[in-house]
Tab-separated table of C-alpha atoms and ligand atoms in Angstrom:
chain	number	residue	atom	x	y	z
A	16	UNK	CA	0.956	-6.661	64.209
A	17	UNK	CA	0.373	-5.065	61.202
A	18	UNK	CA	-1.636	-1.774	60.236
A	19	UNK	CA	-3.817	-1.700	57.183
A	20	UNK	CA	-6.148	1.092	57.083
A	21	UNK	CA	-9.910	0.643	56.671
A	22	UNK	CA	-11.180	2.883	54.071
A	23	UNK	CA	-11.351	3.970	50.574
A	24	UNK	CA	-10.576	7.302	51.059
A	25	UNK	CA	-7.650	8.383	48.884
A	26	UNK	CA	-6.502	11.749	50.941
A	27	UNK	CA	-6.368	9.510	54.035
A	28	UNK	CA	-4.814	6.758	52.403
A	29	UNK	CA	-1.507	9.056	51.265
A	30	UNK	CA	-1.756	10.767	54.785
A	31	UNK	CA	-1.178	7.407	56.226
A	32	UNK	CA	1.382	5.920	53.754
A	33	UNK	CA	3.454	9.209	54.442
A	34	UNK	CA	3.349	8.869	58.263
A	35	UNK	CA	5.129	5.641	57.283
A	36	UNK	CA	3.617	2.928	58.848
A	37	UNK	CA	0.713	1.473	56.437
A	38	UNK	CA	1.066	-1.934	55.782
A	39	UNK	CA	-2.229	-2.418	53.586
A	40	UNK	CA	-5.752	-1.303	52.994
A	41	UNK	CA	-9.314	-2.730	53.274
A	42	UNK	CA	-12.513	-1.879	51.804
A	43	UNK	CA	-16.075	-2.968	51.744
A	44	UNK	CA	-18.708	-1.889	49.144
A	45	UNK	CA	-19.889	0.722	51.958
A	46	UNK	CA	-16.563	2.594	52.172
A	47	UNK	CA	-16.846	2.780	48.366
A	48	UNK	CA	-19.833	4.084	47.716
A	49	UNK	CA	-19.148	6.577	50.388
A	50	UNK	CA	-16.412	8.079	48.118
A	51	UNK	CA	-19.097	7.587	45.580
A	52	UNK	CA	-16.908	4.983	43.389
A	53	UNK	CA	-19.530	3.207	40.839
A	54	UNK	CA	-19.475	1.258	37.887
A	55	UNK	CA	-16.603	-1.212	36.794
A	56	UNK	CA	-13.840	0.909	35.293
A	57	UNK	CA	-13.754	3.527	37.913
A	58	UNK	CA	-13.934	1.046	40.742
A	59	UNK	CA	-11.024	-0.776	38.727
A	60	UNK	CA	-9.044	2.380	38.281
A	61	UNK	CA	-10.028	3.262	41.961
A	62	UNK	CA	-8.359	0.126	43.667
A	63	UNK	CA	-5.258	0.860	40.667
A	64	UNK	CA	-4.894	4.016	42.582
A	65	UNK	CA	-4.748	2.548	45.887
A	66	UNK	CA	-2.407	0.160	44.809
A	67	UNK	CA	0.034	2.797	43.463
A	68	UNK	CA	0.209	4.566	47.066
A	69	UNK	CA	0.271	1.581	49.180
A	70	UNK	CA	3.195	-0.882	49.213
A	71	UNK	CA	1.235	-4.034	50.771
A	72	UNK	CA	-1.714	-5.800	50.558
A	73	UNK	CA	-5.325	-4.434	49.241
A	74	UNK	CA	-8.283	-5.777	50.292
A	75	UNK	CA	-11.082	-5.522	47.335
A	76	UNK	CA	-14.148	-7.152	48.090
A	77	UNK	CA	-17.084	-8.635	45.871
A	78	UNK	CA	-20.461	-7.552	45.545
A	79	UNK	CA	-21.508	-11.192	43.945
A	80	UNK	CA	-23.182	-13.885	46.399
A	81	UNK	CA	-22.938	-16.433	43.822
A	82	UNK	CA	-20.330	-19.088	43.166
A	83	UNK	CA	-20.083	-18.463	39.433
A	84	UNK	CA	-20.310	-14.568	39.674
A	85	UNK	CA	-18.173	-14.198	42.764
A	86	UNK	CA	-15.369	-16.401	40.498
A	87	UNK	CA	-15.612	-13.814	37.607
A	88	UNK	CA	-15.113	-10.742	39.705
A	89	UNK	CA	-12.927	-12.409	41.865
A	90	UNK	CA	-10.481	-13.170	38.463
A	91	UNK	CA	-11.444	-9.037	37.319
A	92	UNK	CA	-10.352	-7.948	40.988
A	93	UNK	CA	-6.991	-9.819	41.132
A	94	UNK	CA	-5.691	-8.603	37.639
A	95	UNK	CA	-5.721	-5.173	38.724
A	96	UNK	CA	-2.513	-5.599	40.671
A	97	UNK	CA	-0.757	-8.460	42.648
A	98	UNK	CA	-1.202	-6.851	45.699
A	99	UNK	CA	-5.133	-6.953	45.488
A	100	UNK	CA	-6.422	-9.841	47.984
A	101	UNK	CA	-10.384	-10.591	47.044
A	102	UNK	CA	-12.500	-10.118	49.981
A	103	UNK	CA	-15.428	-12.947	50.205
A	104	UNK	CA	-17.803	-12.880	52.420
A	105	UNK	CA	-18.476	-16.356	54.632
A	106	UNK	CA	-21.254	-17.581	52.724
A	107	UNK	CA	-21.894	-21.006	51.064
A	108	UNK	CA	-20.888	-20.376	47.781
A	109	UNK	CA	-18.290	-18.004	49.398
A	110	UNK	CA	-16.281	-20.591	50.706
A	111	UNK	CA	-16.461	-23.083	48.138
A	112	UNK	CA	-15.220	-19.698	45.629
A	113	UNK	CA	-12.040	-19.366	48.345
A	114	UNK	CA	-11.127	-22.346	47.946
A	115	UNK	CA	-11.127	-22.073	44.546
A	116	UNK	CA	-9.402	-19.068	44.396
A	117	UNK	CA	-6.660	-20.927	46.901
A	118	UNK	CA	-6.135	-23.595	44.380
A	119	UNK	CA	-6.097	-21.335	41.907
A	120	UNK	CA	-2.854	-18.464	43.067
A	121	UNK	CA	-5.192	-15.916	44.445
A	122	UNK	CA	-5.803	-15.039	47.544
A	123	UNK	CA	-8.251	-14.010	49.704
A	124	UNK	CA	-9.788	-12.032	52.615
A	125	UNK	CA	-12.622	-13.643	54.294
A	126	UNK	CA	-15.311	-11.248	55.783
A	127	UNK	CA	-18.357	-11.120	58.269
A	128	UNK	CA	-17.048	-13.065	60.641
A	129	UNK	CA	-18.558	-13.110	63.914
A	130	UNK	CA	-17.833	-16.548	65.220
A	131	UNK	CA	-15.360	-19.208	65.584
A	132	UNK	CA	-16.878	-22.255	63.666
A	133	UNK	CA	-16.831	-19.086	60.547
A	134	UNK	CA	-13.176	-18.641	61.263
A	135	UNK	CA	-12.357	-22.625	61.039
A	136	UNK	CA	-14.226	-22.539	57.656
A	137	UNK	CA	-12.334	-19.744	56.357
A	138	UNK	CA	-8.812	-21.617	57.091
A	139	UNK	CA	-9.287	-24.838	55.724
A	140	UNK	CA	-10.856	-22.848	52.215
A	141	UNK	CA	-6.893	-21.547	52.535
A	142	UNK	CA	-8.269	-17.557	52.627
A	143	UNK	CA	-5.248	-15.477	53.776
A	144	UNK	CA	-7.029	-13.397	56.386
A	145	UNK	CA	-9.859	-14.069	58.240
A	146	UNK	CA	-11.107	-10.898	59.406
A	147	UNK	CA	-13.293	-10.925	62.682
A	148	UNK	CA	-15.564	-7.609	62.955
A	149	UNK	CA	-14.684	-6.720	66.235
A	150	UNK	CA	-16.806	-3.226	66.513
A	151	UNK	CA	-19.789	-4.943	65.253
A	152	UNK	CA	-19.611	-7.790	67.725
A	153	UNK	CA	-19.359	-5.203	71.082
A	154	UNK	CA	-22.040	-2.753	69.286
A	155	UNK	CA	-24.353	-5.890	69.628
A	156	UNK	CA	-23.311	-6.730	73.317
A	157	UNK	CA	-20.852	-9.106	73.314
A	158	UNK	CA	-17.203	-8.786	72.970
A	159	UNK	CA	-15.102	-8.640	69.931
A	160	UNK	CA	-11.882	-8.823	71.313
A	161	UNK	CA	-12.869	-12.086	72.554
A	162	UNK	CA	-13.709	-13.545	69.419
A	163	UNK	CA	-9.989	-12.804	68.371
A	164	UNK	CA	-8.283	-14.679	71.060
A	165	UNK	CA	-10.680	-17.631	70.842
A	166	UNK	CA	-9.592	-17.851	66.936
A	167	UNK	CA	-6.256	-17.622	67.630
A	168	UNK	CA	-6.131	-19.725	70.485
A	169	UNK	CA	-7.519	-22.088	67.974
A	170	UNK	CA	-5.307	-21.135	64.645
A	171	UNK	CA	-2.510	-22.516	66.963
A	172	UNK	CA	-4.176	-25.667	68.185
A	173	UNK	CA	-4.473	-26.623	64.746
A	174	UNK	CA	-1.389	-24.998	62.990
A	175	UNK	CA	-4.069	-22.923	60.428
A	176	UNK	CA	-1.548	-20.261	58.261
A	177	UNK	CA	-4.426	-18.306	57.738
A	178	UNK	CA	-3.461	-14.507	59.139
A	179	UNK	CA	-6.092	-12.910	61.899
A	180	UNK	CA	-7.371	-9.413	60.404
A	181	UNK	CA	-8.980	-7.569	63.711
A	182	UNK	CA	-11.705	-5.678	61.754
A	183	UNK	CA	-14.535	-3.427	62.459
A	184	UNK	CA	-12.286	-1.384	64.702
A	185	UNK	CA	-14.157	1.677	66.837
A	186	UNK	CA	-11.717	3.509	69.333
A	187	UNK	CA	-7.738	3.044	69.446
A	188	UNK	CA	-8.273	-0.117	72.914
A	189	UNK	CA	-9.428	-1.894	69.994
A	190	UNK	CA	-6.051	-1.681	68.475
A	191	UNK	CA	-4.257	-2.231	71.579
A	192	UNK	CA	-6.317	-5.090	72.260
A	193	UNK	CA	-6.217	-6.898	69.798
A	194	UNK	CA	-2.441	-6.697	69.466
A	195	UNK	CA	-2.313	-8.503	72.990
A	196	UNK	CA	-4.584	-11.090	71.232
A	197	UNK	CA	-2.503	-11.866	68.661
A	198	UNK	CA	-4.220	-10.856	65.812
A	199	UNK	CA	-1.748	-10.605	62.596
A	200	UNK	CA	-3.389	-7.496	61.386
A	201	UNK	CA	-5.596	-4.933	62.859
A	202	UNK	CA	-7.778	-3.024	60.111
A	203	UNK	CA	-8.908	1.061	61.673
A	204	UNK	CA	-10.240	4.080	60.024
A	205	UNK	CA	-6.850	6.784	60.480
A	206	UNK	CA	-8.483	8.742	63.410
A	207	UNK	CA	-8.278	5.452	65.776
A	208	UNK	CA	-4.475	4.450	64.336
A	209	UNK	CA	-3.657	8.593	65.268
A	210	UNK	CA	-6.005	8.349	68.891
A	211	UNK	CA	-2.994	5.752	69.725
A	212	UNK	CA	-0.589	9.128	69.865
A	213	UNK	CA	-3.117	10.619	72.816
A	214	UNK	CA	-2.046	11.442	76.569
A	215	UNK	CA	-2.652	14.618	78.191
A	216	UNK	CA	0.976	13.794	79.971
A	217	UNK	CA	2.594	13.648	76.826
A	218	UNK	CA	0.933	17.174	75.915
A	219	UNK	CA	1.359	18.456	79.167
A	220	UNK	CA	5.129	16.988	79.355
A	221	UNK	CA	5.939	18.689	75.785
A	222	UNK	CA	4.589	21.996	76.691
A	223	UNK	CA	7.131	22.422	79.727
A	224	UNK	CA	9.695	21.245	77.478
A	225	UNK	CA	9.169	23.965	74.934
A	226	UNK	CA	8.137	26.840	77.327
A	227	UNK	CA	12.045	25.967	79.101
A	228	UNK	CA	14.009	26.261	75.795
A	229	UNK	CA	12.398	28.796	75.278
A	230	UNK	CA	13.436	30.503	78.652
A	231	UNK	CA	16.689	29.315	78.147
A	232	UNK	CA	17.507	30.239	74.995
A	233	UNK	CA	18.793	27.136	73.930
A	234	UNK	CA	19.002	26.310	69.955
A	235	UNK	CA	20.994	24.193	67.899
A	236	UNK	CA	20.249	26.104	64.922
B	310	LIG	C1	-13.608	-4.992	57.297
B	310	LIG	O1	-12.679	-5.182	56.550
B	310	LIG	C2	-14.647	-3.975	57.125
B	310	LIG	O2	-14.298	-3.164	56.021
B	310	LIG	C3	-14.789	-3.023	58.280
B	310	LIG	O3	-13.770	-3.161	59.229
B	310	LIG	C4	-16.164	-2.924	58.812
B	310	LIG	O4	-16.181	-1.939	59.814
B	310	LIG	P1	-17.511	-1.260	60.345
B	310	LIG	O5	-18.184	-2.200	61.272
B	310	LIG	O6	-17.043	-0.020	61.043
B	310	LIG	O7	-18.351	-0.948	59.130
């Protein structure tokens, strides 16, 4: 499974690409107003930026909800780099843009998924990902995880290529998972992708070890 992270934050963004272990970002028009990116050129040079760090995929998604506009920034979005995917969200007009954007050499991310029928749409437009929001799903009482391993239970019924993003991710289970689901991808903010590192044995465990060399003596410096 692979780990993109889900924000827009740049500091983060290095802090994760130097651990070493970032296969790709996402975004969402939330994440980038929250680093208070507005207007064309600097969200352009913004996602230019991200693609400089990052060596993979970059999810940049569209703020149109029409066919024609979500086209033209669609087109805007994937000249920034080659890496930039264009996030759509599962709307009318959102799938019949994917599949134009299939036919046409870019690809896409489809988002706001919270069902299976949404999925099935999003494969046969050709989108790339299809990215479930687990987190979203739970915080309204039913369960995300769920949702993954009926869509890929059915992704491999019907030989769709189209990759599972796990999205919407809230505590590091999530991540763990949806990795037993099979999803292709699992999208967190860094502090559930660093949670994974947690265990009070593993602190505990590394605390004997050091207070013992340090009785010892023992170096190999
Ligand atoms: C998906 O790509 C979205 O950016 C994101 O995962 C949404 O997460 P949230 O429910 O925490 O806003």
């Amino acid at each position: 499974m692979k780990f993109f992270l889900d924000t827009a934050n740049l500091a983060q963004i290095q802090e994760a690409h130097d651990l070493g272990i970032l296969d790709g970002i996402t975004t969402n028009p939330s994440l980038m107003a929250k680093e208070g990116i507005t207007g064309e050129a600097a969200v352009i040079n913004h996602y230019r930026t991200i693609c400089e760090i990052v060596d993979g995929d970059v999810s940049a998604e569209v703020f149109s909800t029409d066919f024609d506009s979500i086209i033209a920034e669609g087109k805007k979005l994937a000249a920034i780099h080659p890496n930039i995917v264009v996030k759509v969200p599962i709307i009318k007009d959102g799938v019949k843009a994917m599949k134009w954007f299939t036919d046409n050499g870019i690809r896409t991310n489809c988002t706001l998924v919270f069902s299976a029928g949404q999925a099935i749409l999003c494969a046969k437009a050709g989108a790339a990902y299809v990215s479930p929001f687990v987190g979203r799903i739970d915080d309204s009482g039913w369960d995300g995880v769920q949702l993954v391993e009926q869509i890929r239970h059915i992704y491999d019924v019907q030989g769709f290529k189209t990759q599972i993003l796990a999205a919407s991710i809230r505590n590091p289970n999530h991540i763990i998972r949806c990795a037993e689901a099979g999803a292709d991808v699992c999208t967190s903010p860094l502090e559930h992708i660093l949670g994974l590192l947690n265990h009070p044995l593993t602190d505990s465990g590394l605390a004997k070890f050091i207070a013992d060399t340090k009785k010892s003596g023992m170096t190999l410096g």
